[in-house]
Short mmCIF file of C-alpha atoms in Angstrom, two decimals:
data_model
loop_
_atom_site.label_atom_id
_atom_site.label_comp_id
_atom_site.label_asym_id
_atom_site.label_seq_id
_atom_site.Cartn_x
_atom_site.Cartn_y
_atom_site.Cartn_z
CA MET A 12 39.05 -6.39 -31.22
CA LYS A 13 39.52 -4.24 -28.09
CA LYS A 14 36.85 -1.86 -29.33
CA PHE A 15 34.47 -4.80 -29.88
CA ASN A 16 35.14 -6.24 -26.37
CA PHE A 17 34.61 -2.80 -24.84
CA LEU A 18 31.32 -2.49 -26.73
CA ILE A 19 30.17 -5.93 -25.49
CA VAL A 20 31.06 -5.00 -21.89
CA LEU A 21 29.27 -1.66 -22.25
CA VAL A 22 26.15 -3.30 -23.72
CA GLY A 23 26.28 -5.99 -21.01
CA LEU A 24 26.50 -3.38 -18.24
CA SER A 25 23.67 -1.37 -19.78
CA ALA A 26 21.48 -4.47 -19.97
CA ALA A 27 22.28 -5.41 -16.37
CA LEU A 28 21.40 -1.89 -15.24
CA ALA A 29 18.16 -1.95 -17.22
CA ILE A 30 17.22 -5.30 -15.69
CA THR A 31 17.98 -4.01 -12.20
CA VAL A 32 16.04 -0.78 -12.64
CA HIS A 33 13.11 -2.31 -14.54
CA ALA A 34 12.86 -5.68 -12.78
CA THR A 35 9.23 -4.89 -12.10
CA SER A 36 6.61 -3.45 -14.40
CA ILE A 37 5.55 -0.66 -12.04
CA ASP A 38 7.93 2.25 -11.65
CA LEU A 39 8.60 3.59 -8.13
CA ARG A 40 8.36 7.17 -9.40
CA LYS A 41 4.89 6.45 -10.79
CA ILE A 42 3.73 5.11 -7.43
CA GLU A 43 5.11 8.12 -5.62
CA SER A 44 3.42 10.52 -8.07
CA ILE A 45 0.09 8.71 -7.57
CA PHE A 46 0.28 9.21 -3.82
CA ASN A 47 1.51 12.81 -4.09
CA LYS A 48 -1.77 13.61 -5.90
CA PHE A 49 -3.56 12.53 -2.72
CA ASN A 50 -1.23 14.59 -0.47
CA LEU A 51 0.48 11.46 0.82
CA GLN A 52 4.27 11.40 1.12
CA ARG A 53 6.51 8.36 1.24
CA TYR A 54 8.04 8.02 4.69
CA GLU A 55 9.53 4.55 4.43
CA TYR A 56 10.82 2.20 1.75
CA SER A 57 12.17 -1.30 2.31
CA GLU A 58 12.74 -4.58 0.55
CA LYS A 59 11.98 -7.98 2.01
CA GLY A 60 12.98 -10.84 -0.28
CA ASN A 61 11.32 -10.11 -3.64
CA LEU A 62 8.90 -7.61 -2.08
CA ARG A 63 9.20 -3.83 -2.31
CA ILE A 64 7.36 -2.14 0.52
CA GLU A 65 6.47 1.55 0.43
CA LYS A 66 4.69 3.40 3.21
CA PHE A 67 2.91 6.70 2.68
CA LYS A 68 1.23 9.07 5.12
CA SER A 69 -0.55 12.38 5.14
CA ASN A 70 0.99 15.43 6.74
CA VAL A 71 -1.73 16.15 9.26
CA PRO A 72 -0.14 17.84 12.25
CA LEU A 73 -1.45 16.46 15.52
CA SER A 74 -3.17 19.07 17.68
CA GLU A 75 -5.84 19.27 20.36
CA PHE A 76 -8.42 18.88 17.57
CA THR A 77 -6.83 15.95 15.73
CA SER A 78 -5.63 12.50 16.67
CA GLU A 79 -3.61 9.72 15.10
CA PHE A 80 -6.89 8.55 13.51
CA ASP A 81 -6.81 11.69 11.32
CA GLN A 82 -3.46 10.65 9.83
CA ARG A 83 -3.76 8.55 6.66
CA ILE A 84 -1.28 5.69 6.39
CA VAL A 85 -1.19 3.61 3.23
CA ILE A 86 1.14 0.67 2.54
CA VAL A 87 1.93 -0.50 -0.98
CA VAL A 88 3.66 -3.84 -1.56
CA LEU A 89 4.93 -4.95 -4.97
CA GLY A 90 6.07 -8.46 -5.80
CA LYS A 91 6.13 -11.06 -8.53
CA LYS A 92 3.22 -13.13 -7.23
CA THR A 93 0.42 -13.20 -4.72
CA ILE A 94 1.75 -13.65 -1.20
CA VAL A 95 -0.71 -14.10 1.63
CA ASP A 96 1.36 -12.63 4.46
CA ARG A 97 2.27 -9.31 2.85
CA PRO A 98 2.81 -6.36 5.19
CA LYS A 99 -0.36 -4.34 5.67
CA VAL A 100 -1.67 -1.46 7.72
CA GLU A 101 -2.66 -2.56 11.19
CA PRO A 102 -5.40 -0.81 13.19
CA LEU A 103 -4.28 1.85 15.64
CA VAL A 104 -4.45 1.28 19.41
CA PRO A 105 -5.10 -2.48 19.25
CA GLU A 106 -5.63 -2.72 23.01
CA GLN A 107 -8.84 -0.68 22.65
CA ILE A 108 -10.40 -2.86 19.93
CA LEU A 109 -13.72 -4.30 21.05
CA SER A 110 -14.28 -6.48 17.97
CA LYS A 111 -12.77 -7.29 14.59
CA ILE A 112 -15.01 -8.77 11.90
CA HIS A 113 -13.43 -10.11 8.69
CA SER A 114 -15.55 -9.83 5.54
CA LYS A 115 -16.81 -13.23 4.46
CA ARG A 116 -16.43 -12.59 0.73
CA PRO A 117 -13.86 -10.41 -0.99
CA GLU A 118 -15.24 -7.40 -2.81
CA LYS A 119 -14.27 -6.59 -6.43
CA TYR A 120 -13.45 -3.10 -7.70
CA ASN A 121 -11.93 -2.31 -11.14
CA GLY A 122 -9.98 -5.57 -11.21
CA TRP A 123 -8.86 -5.25 -7.59
CA THR A 124 -9.81 -7.83 -4.97
CA LEU A 125 -10.59 -6.17 -1.63
CA SER A 126 -10.56 -7.92 1.72
CA THR A 127 -11.86 -5.83 4.62
CA ASP A 128 -11.82 -6.10 8.40
CA GLU A 129 -14.37 -4.02 10.30
CA ILE A 130 -12.78 -2.75 13.51
CA ILE A 131 -14.95 -1.51 16.37
CA TYR A 132 -13.23 0.32 19.20
CA ALA A 133 -14.57 0.25 22.73
CA ALA A 134 -16.06 3.43 24.16
CA GLN A 135 -16.35 4.03 27.90
CA GLY A 136 -17.98 1.08 29.59
CA GLN A 137 -16.80 -1.34 26.88
CA VAL A 138 -19.69 -0.47 24.56
CA PRO A 139 -19.19 -0.15 20.79
CA GLY A 140 -17.69 3.18 19.77
CA PHE A 141 -15.62 4.43 16.82
CA MET A 142 -15.51 2.16 13.75
CA VAL A 143 -12.89 1.83 11.01
CA ASP A 144 -12.40 -0.48 8.06
CA CYS A 145 -8.97 -1.93 7.32
CA THR A 146 -8.82 -3.00 3.68
CA VAL A 147 -6.19 -4.84 1.69
CA ALA A 148 -6.63 -4.62 -2.09
CA GLY A 149 -4.66 -6.75 -4.54
CA LYS A 150 -4.28 -6.71 -8.31
CA MET A 151 -1.91 -8.17 -10.92
CA PHE A 152 -0.20 -5.67 -13.26
CA LYS A 153 1.86 -7.32 -16.03
CA ASN A 154 4.74 -8.77 -13.97
CA ASP A 155 3.83 -7.39 -10.55
CA TYR A 156 1.23 -8.22 -7.97
CA VAL A 157 0.38 -5.02 -6.08
CA THR A 158 -1.32 -4.74 -2.72
CA VAL A 159 -2.53 -1.49 -1.23
CA SER A 160 -3.77 -1.36 2.35
CA GLU A 161 -5.26 1.33 4.56
CA CYS A 162 -7.40 1.66 7.68
CA TYR A 163 -9.98 4.42 7.29
CA SER A 164 -13.17 5.70 8.87
CA LEU A 165 -16.32 4.55 7.09
CA ASP A 166 -16.80 7.89 5.32
CA LYS A 167 -13.31 7.69 3.75
CA LYS A 168 -13.72 4.53 1.65
CA LYS A 169 -14.17 6.59 -1.54
CA GLU A 170 -10.73 8.13 -0.98
CA PHE A 171 -9.19 4.65 -0.76
CA LEU A 172 -10.97 3.60 -3.97
CA LYS A 173 -9.69 6.74 -5.74
CA ILE A 174 -6.13 5.63 -4.97
CA LEU A 175 -6.84 2.21 -6.48
CA SER A 176 -8.35 3.87 -9.57
CA ALA A 177 -5.14 5.87 -10.08
CA PHE A 178 -3.19 2.65 -10.78
CA HIS A 179 -3.35 1.54 -14.43
#
């Protein structure tokens, strides 16, 4: 009888551990390996309610020839359902933004729904200058809703889409 009780406890603990580790359908190691392929390293991980939030960035050293705009920052949020106010990448230097235009219709890409804000920074004299797009993409994977967000210069959209394509 003791052997049977021990076996039940052992099976129960194993099941609890499996449920804890595999509570979501997307494995954290898989996400990290996706981003490592794009030379992005995780620099922050947190949980907020049922949300897992992972932040990745490139290792571009700042110099006299680079700025914070050269650093890629991507945020991935995983949860059980669509949540409107998920954390996302915010544009850099908000005090210098001249205008922010939200796309009227979401764009579709390989099952992802993309919502984009066009950010125009002010140049000297408050005239339009540097432009970036800040995109939030969302897609349901089995039990998880995943959002990926990044602000990028207009010529870098393909790199963002490559990240989305790496999820399957």
